mmCIF file of C-alpha atoms and ligand atoms in Angstrom:
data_model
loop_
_atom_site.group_PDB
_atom_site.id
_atom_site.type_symbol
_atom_site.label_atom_id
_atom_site.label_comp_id
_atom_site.label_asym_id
_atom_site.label_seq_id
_atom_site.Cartn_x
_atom_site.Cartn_y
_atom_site.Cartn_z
ATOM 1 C CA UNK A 1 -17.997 21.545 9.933
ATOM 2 C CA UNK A 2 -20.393 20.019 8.207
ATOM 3 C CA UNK A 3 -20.877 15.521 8.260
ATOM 4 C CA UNK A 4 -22.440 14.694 4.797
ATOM 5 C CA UNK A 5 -23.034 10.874 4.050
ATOM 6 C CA UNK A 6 -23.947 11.181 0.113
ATOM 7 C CA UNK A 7 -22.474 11.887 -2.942
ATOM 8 C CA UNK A 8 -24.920 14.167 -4.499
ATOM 9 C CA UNK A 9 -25.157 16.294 -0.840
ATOM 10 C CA UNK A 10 -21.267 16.376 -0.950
ATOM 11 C CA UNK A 11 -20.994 17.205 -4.707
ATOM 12 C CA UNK A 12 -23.998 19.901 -4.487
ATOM 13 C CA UNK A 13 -22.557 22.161 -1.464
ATOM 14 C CA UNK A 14 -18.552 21.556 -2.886
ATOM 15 C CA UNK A 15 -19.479 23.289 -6.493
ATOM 16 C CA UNK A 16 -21.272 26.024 -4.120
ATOM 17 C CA UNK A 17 -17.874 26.671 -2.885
ATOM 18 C CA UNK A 18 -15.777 26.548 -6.691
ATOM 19 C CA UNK A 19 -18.702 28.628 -7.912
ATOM 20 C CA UNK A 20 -17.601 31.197 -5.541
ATOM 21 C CA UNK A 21 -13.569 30.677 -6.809
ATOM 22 C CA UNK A 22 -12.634 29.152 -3.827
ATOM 23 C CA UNK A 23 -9.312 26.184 -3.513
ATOM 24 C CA UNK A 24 -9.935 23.084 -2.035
ATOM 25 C CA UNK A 25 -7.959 20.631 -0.496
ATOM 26 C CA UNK A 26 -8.885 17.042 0.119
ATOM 27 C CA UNK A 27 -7.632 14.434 2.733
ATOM 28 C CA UNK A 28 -9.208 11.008 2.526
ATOM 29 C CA UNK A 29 -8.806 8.714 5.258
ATOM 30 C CA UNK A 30 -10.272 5.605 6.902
ATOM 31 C CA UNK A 31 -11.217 7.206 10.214
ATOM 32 C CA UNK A 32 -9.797 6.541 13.825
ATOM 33 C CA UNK A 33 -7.821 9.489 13.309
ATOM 34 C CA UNK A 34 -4.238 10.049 14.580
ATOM 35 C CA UNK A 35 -2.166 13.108 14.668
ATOM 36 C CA UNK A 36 -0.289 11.797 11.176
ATOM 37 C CA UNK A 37 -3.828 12.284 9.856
ATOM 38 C CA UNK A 38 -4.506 15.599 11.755
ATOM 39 C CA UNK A 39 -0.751 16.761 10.307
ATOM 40 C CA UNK A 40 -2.486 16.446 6.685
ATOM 41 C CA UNK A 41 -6.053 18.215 7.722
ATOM 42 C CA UNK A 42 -3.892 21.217 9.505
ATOM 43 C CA UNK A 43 -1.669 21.339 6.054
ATOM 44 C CA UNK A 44 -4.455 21.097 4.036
ATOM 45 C CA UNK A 45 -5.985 23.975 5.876
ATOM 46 C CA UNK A 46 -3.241 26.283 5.953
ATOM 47 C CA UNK A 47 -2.902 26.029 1.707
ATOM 48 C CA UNK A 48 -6.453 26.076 0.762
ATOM 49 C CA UNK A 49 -10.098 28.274 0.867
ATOM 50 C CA UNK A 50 -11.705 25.011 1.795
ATOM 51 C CA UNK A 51 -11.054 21.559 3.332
ATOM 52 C CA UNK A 52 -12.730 18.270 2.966
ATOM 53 C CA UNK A 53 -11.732 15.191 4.450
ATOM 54 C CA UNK A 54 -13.323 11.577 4.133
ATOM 55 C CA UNK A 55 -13.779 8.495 6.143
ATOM 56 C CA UNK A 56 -14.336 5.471 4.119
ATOM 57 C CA UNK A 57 -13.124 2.163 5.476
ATOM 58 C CA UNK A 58 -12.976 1.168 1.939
ATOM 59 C CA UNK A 59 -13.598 -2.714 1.866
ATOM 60 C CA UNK A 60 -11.705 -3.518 -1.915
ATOM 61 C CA UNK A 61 -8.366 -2.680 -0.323
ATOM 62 C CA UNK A 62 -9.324 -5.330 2.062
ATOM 63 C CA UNK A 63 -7.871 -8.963 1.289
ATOM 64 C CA UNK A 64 -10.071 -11.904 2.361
ATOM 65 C CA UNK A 65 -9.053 -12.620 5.938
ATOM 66 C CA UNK A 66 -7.866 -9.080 6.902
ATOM 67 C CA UNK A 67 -9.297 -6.802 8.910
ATOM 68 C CA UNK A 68 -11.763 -5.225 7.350
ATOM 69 C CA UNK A 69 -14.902 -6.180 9.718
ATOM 70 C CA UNK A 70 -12.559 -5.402 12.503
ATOM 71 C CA UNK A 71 -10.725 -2.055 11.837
ATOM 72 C CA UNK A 72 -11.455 0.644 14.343
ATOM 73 C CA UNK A 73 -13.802 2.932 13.784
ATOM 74 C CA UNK A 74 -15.153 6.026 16.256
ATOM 75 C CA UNK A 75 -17.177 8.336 14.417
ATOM 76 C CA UNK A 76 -17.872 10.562 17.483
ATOM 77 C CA UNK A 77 -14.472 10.963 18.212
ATOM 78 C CA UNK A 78 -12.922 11.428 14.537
ATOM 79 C CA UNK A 79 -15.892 14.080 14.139
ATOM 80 C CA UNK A 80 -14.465 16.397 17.195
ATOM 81 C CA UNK A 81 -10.465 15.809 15.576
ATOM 82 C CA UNK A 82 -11.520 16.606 11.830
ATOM 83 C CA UNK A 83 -13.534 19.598 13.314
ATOM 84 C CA UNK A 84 -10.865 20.655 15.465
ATOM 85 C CA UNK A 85 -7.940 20.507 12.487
ATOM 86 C CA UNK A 86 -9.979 22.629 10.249
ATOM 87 C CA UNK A 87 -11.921 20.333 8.179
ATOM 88 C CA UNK A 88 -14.988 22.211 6.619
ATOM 89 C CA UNK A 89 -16.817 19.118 5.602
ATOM 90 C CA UNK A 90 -16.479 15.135 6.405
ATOM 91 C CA UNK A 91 -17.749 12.993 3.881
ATOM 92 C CA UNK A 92 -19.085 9.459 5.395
ATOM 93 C CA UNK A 93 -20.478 7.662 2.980
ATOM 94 C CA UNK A 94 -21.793 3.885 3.763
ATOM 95 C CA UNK A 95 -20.117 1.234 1.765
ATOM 96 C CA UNK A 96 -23.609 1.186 -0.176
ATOM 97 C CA UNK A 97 -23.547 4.608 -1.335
ATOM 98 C CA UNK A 98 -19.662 4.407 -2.403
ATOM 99 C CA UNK A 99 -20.085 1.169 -4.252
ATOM 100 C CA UNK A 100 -23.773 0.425 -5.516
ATOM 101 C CA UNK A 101 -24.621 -3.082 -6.614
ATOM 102 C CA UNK A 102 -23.740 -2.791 -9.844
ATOM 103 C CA UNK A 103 -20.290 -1.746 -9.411
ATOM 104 C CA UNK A 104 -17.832 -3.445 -11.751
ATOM 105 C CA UNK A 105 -15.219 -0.779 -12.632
ATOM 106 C CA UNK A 106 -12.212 -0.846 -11.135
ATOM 107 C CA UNK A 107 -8.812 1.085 -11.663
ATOM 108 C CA UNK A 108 -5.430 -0.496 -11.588
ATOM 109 C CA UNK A 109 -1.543 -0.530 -12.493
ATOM 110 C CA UNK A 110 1.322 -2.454 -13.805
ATOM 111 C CA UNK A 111 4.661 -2.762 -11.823
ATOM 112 C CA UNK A 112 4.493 -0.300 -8.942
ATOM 113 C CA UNK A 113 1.439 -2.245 -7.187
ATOM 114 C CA UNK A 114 3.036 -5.777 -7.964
ATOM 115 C CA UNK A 115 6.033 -5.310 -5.084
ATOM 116 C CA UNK A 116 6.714 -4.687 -1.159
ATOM 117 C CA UNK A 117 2.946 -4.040 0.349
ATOM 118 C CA UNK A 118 1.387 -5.329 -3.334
ATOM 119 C CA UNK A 119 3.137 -8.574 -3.227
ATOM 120 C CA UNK A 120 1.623 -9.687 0.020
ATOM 121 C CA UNK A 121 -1.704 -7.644 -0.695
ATOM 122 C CA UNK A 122 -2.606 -8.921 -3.866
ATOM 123 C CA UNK A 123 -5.832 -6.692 -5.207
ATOM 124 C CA UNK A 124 -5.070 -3.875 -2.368
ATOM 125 C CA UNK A 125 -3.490 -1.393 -4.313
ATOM 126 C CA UNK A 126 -6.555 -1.817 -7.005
ATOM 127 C CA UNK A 127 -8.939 -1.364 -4.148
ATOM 128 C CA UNK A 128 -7.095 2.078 -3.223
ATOM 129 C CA UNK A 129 -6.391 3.354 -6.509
ATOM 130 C CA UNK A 130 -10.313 3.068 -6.857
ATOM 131 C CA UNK A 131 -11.582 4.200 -3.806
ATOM 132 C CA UNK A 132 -9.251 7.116 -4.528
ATOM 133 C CA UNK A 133 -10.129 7.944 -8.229
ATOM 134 C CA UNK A 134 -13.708 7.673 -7.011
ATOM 135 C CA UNK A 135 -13.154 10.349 -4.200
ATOM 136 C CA UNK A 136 -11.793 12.744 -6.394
ATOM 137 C CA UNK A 137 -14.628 12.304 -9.165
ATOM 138 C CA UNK A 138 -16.714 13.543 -5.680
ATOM 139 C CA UNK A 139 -14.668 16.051 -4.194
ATOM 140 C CA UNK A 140 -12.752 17.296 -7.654
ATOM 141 C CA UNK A 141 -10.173 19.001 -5.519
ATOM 142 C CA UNK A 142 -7.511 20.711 -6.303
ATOM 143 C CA UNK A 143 -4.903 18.923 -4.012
ATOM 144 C CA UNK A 144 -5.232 16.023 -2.070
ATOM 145 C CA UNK A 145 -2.871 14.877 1.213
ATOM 146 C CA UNK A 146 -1.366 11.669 1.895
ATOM 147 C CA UNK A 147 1.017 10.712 4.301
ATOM 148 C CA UNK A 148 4.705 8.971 3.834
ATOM 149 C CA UNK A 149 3.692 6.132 6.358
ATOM 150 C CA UNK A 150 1.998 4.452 3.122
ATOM 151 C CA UNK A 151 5.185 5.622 0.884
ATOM 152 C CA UNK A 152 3.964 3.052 -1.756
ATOM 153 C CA UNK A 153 0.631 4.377 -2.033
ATOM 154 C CA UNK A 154 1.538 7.397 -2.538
ATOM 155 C CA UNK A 155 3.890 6.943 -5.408
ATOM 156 C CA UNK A 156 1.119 5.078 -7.063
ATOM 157 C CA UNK A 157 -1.551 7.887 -6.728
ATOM 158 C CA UNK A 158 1.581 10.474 -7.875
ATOM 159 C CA UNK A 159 1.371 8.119 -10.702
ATOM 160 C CA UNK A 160 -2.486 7.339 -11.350
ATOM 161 C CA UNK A 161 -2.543 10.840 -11.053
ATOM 162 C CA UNK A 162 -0.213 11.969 -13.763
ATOM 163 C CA UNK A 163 -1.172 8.814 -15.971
ATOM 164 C CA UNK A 164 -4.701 9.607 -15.872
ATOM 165 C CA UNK A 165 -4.135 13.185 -16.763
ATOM 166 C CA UNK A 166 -5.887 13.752 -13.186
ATOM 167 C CA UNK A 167 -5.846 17.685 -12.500
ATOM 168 C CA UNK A 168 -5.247 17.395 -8.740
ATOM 169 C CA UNK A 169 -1.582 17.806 -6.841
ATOM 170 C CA UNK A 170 -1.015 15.346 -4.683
ATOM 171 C CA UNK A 171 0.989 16.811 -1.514
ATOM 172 C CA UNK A 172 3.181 14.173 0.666
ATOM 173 C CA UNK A 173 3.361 14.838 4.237
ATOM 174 C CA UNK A 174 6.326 13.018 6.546
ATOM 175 C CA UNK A 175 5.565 10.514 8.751
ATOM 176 C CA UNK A 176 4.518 11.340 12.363
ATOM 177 C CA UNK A 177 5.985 9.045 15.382
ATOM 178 C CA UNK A 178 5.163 8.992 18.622
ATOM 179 C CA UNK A 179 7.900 10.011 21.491
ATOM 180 C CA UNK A 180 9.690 6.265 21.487
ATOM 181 C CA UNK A 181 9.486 6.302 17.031
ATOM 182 C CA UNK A 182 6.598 4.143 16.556
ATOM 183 C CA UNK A 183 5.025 5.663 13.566
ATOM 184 C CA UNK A 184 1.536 6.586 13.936
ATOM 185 C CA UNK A 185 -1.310 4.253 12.587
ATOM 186 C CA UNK A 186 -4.795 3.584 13.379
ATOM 187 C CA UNK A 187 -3.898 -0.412 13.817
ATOM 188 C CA UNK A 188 -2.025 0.492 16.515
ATOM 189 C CA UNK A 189 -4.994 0.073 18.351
ATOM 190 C CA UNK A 190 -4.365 -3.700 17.881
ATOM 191 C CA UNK A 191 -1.742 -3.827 20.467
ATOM 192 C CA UNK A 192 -1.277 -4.671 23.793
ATOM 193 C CA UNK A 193 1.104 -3.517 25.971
ATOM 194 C CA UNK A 194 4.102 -5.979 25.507
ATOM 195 C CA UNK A 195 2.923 -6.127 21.778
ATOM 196 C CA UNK A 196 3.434 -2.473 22.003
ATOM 197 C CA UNK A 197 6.574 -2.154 23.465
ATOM 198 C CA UNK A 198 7.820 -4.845 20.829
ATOM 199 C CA UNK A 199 6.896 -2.748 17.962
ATOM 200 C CA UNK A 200 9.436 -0.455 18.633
ATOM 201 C CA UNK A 201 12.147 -2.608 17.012
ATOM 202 C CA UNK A 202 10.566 -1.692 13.559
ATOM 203 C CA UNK A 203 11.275 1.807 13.753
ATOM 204 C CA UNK A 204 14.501 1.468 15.959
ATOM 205 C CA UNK A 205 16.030 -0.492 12.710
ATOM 206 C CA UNK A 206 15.601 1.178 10.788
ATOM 207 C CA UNK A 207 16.654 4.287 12.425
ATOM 208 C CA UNK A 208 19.783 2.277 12.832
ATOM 209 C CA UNK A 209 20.636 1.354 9.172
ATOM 210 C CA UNK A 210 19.811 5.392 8.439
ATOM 211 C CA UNK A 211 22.838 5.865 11.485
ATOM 212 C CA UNK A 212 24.726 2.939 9.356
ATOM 213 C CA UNK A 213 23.903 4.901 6.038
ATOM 214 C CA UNK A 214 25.003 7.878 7.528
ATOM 215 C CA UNK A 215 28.557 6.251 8.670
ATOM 216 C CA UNK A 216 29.524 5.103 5.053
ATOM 217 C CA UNK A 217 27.701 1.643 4.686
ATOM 218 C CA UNK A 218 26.055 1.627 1.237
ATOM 219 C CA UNK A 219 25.665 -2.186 0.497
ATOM 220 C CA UNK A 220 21.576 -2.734 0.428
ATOM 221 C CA UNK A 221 22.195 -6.482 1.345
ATOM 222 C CA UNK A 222 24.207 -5.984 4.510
ATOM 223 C CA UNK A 223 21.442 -2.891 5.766
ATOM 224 C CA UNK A 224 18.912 -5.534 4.950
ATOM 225 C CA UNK A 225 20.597 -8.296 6.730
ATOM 226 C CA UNK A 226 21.339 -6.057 9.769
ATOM 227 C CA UNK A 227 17.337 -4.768 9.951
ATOM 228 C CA UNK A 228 16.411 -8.250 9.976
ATOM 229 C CA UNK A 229 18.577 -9.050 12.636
ATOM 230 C CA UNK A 230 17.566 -6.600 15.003
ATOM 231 C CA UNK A 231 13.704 -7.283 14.565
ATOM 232 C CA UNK A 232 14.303 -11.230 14.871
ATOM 233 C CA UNK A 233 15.566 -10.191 18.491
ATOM 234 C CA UNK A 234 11.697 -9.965 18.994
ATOM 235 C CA UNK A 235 10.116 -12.826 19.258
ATOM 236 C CA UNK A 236 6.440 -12.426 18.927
ATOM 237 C CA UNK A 237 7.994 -10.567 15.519
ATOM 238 C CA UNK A 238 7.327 -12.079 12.016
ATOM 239 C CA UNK A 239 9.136 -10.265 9.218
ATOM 240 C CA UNK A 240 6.667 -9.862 6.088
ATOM 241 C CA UNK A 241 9.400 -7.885 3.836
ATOM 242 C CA UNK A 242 12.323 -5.685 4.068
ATOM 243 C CA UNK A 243 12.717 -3.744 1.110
ATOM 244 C CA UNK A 244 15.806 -1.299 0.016
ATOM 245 C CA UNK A 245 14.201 -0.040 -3.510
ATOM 246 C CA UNK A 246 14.626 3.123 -5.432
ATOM 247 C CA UNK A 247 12.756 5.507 -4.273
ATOM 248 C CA UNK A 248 10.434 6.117 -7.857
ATOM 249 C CA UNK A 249 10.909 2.681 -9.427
ATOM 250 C CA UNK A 250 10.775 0.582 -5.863
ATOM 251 C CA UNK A 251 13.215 -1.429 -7.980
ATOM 252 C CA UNK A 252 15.505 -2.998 -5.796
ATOM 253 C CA UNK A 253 18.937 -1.709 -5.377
ATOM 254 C CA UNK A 254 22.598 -3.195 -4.411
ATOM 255 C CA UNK A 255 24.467 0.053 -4.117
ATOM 256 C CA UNK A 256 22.490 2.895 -1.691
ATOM 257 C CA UNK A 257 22.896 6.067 -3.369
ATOM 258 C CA UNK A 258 20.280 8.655 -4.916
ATOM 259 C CA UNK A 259 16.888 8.888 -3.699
ATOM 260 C CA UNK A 260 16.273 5.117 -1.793
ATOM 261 C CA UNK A 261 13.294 4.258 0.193
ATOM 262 C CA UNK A 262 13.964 1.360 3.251
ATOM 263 C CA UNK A 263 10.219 -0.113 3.675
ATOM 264 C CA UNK A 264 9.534 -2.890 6.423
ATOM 265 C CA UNK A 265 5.903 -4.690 6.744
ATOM 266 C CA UNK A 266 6.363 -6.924 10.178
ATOM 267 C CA UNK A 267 4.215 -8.872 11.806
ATOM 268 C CA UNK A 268 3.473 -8.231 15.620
ATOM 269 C CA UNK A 269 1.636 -10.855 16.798
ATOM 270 C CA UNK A 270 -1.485 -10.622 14.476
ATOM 271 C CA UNK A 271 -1.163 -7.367 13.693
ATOM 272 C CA UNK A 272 0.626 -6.080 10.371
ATOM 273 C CA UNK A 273 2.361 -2.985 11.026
ATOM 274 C CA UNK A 274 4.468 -0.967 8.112
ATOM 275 C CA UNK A 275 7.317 1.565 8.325
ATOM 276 C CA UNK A 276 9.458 3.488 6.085
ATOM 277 C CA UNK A 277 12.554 5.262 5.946
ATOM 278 C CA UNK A 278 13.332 7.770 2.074
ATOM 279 C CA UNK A 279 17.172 9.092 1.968
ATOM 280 C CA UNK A 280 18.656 11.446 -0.326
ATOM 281 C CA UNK A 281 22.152 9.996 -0.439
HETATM 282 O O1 PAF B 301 -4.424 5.544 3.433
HETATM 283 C C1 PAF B 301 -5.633 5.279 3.644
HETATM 284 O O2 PAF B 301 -6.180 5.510 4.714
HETATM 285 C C2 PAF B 301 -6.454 4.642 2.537
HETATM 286 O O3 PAF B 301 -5.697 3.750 1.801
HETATM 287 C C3 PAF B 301 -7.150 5.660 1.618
HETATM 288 C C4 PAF B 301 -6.144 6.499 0.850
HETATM 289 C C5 PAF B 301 -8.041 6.571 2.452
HETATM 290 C C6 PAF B 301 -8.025 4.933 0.604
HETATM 291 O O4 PAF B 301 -8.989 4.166 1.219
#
């Protein structure tokens, strides 16, 4: 595997590789790398002729007062996990060499990015849209991997994607847990051990209201009413949103029935953790 820090580097030795009619698949991350992001690298390796991932803690999809200065990074460590998943080269570019002085472009949406993460994110999905479009100007792959954990940002990219008359797929990978359901995420990290144990409720709701789903119950409001009520049972938890949206439109719905995506952002202690449930029903 090869680490490469610059554009031109990265560009130069990825048109080696079309030149020679080879696929190649593209998973962009910020680094401190889980097994959600090693699920996409091992995908991405199995359905292409080469694999190139990125870590980027890209600082527009930061708000002011998040945790941009503080989000983990371990370059050592992410190096051995993208090698070991199959990634033929990491792209690490400084926030310099990504976004130059002069940078004044930006890329953005109506609708999709106004609701659940957008709404309390304001600018975030602009930052990621892009960071995004920017990485595949680089890369020019032809698919890129993104995981359900962000189930927002991944409609949006579908979108970007198809709006923009991108040429790239854009492959969705399910969500990884560990053993006790907390979905995997780098912020994680952020937790201490009661904090930790806490979290659970998040993905324990809403593995409930699927069970509730499952028995019959198909009113949005009372599934939202009873998520709620299980995660106020923690206290050190602070509900940001609980959304029951269509799964295309993130429209809120009444009645759950077609394809219906459950999304939760909560609040454990100071650390901001999201979830997701999508049903077919
Ligand atoms: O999902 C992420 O890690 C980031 O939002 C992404 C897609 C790498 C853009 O910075």
């Amino acid at each position: 595997m090869e680490v490469i820090k610059t554009k031109n580097e990265l560009r130069k030795l990825l048109e080696r590789e079309r030149q020679k009619g080879k696929s190649l698949g593209f998973v962009p991350t910020m680094g401190f790398l889980h097994k959600g992001h090693l699920s996409l690298m091992e995908r991405a390796r199995r359905e292409n002729d080469v694999v190139a991932a990125s870590i980027f803690v890209n600082p527009t999809q930061f708000g002011p007062g998040e945790d941009y200065g503080t989000y983990p990074r371990d370059l050592p460590r992410d190096i051995r996990l993208a090698r070991s998943a199959g990634v033929d080269y990491l792209f690490v570019p400084e926030a310099d060499e990504m976004y130059p002085d002069n940078s004044i472009t930006f890329v953005d949406m109506e609708g999709l990015t106004d609701v659940l993460c957008g709404a309390s994110r304001p600018g975030h999905f602009r930052g990621v849209m892009t960071v995004v479009t920017k990485l595949f100007n680089i890369v020019k792959p032809d698919r890129a991997y993104f995981g359900q954990k962000d189930a927002q940002q991944v409609l949006i990219i579908k979108k970007m994607v198809k709006d923009l008359d991108m040429d790239i797929d854009i492959v969705e990978m399910p969500i990884v847990r560990e053993e006790d359901g907390l979905a995997m995420s780098s912020r994680n990290s952020y937790l201490t051990a009661s904090e930790r144990k806490s979290a659970l409720v998040i993905s324990r709701s809403l593995s409930d209201a699927r069970d509730s789903i499952k028995e019959g119950e198909n009113r949005a409001g009372f599934i939202k009413e009873a998520i709620r009520r299980e995660i106020s049972t923690e206290q050190n938890a602070s509900i940001d949103y609980i959304e029951i949206v269509d799964a295309e439109t993130l429209k809120p719905i009444e009645r759950i029935k077609g394809g219906v995506l459950i999304a939760v952002a909560v609040r454990i202690g100071k650390t901001r953790l999201i979830d997701n449930i999508k049903l077919e029903v």
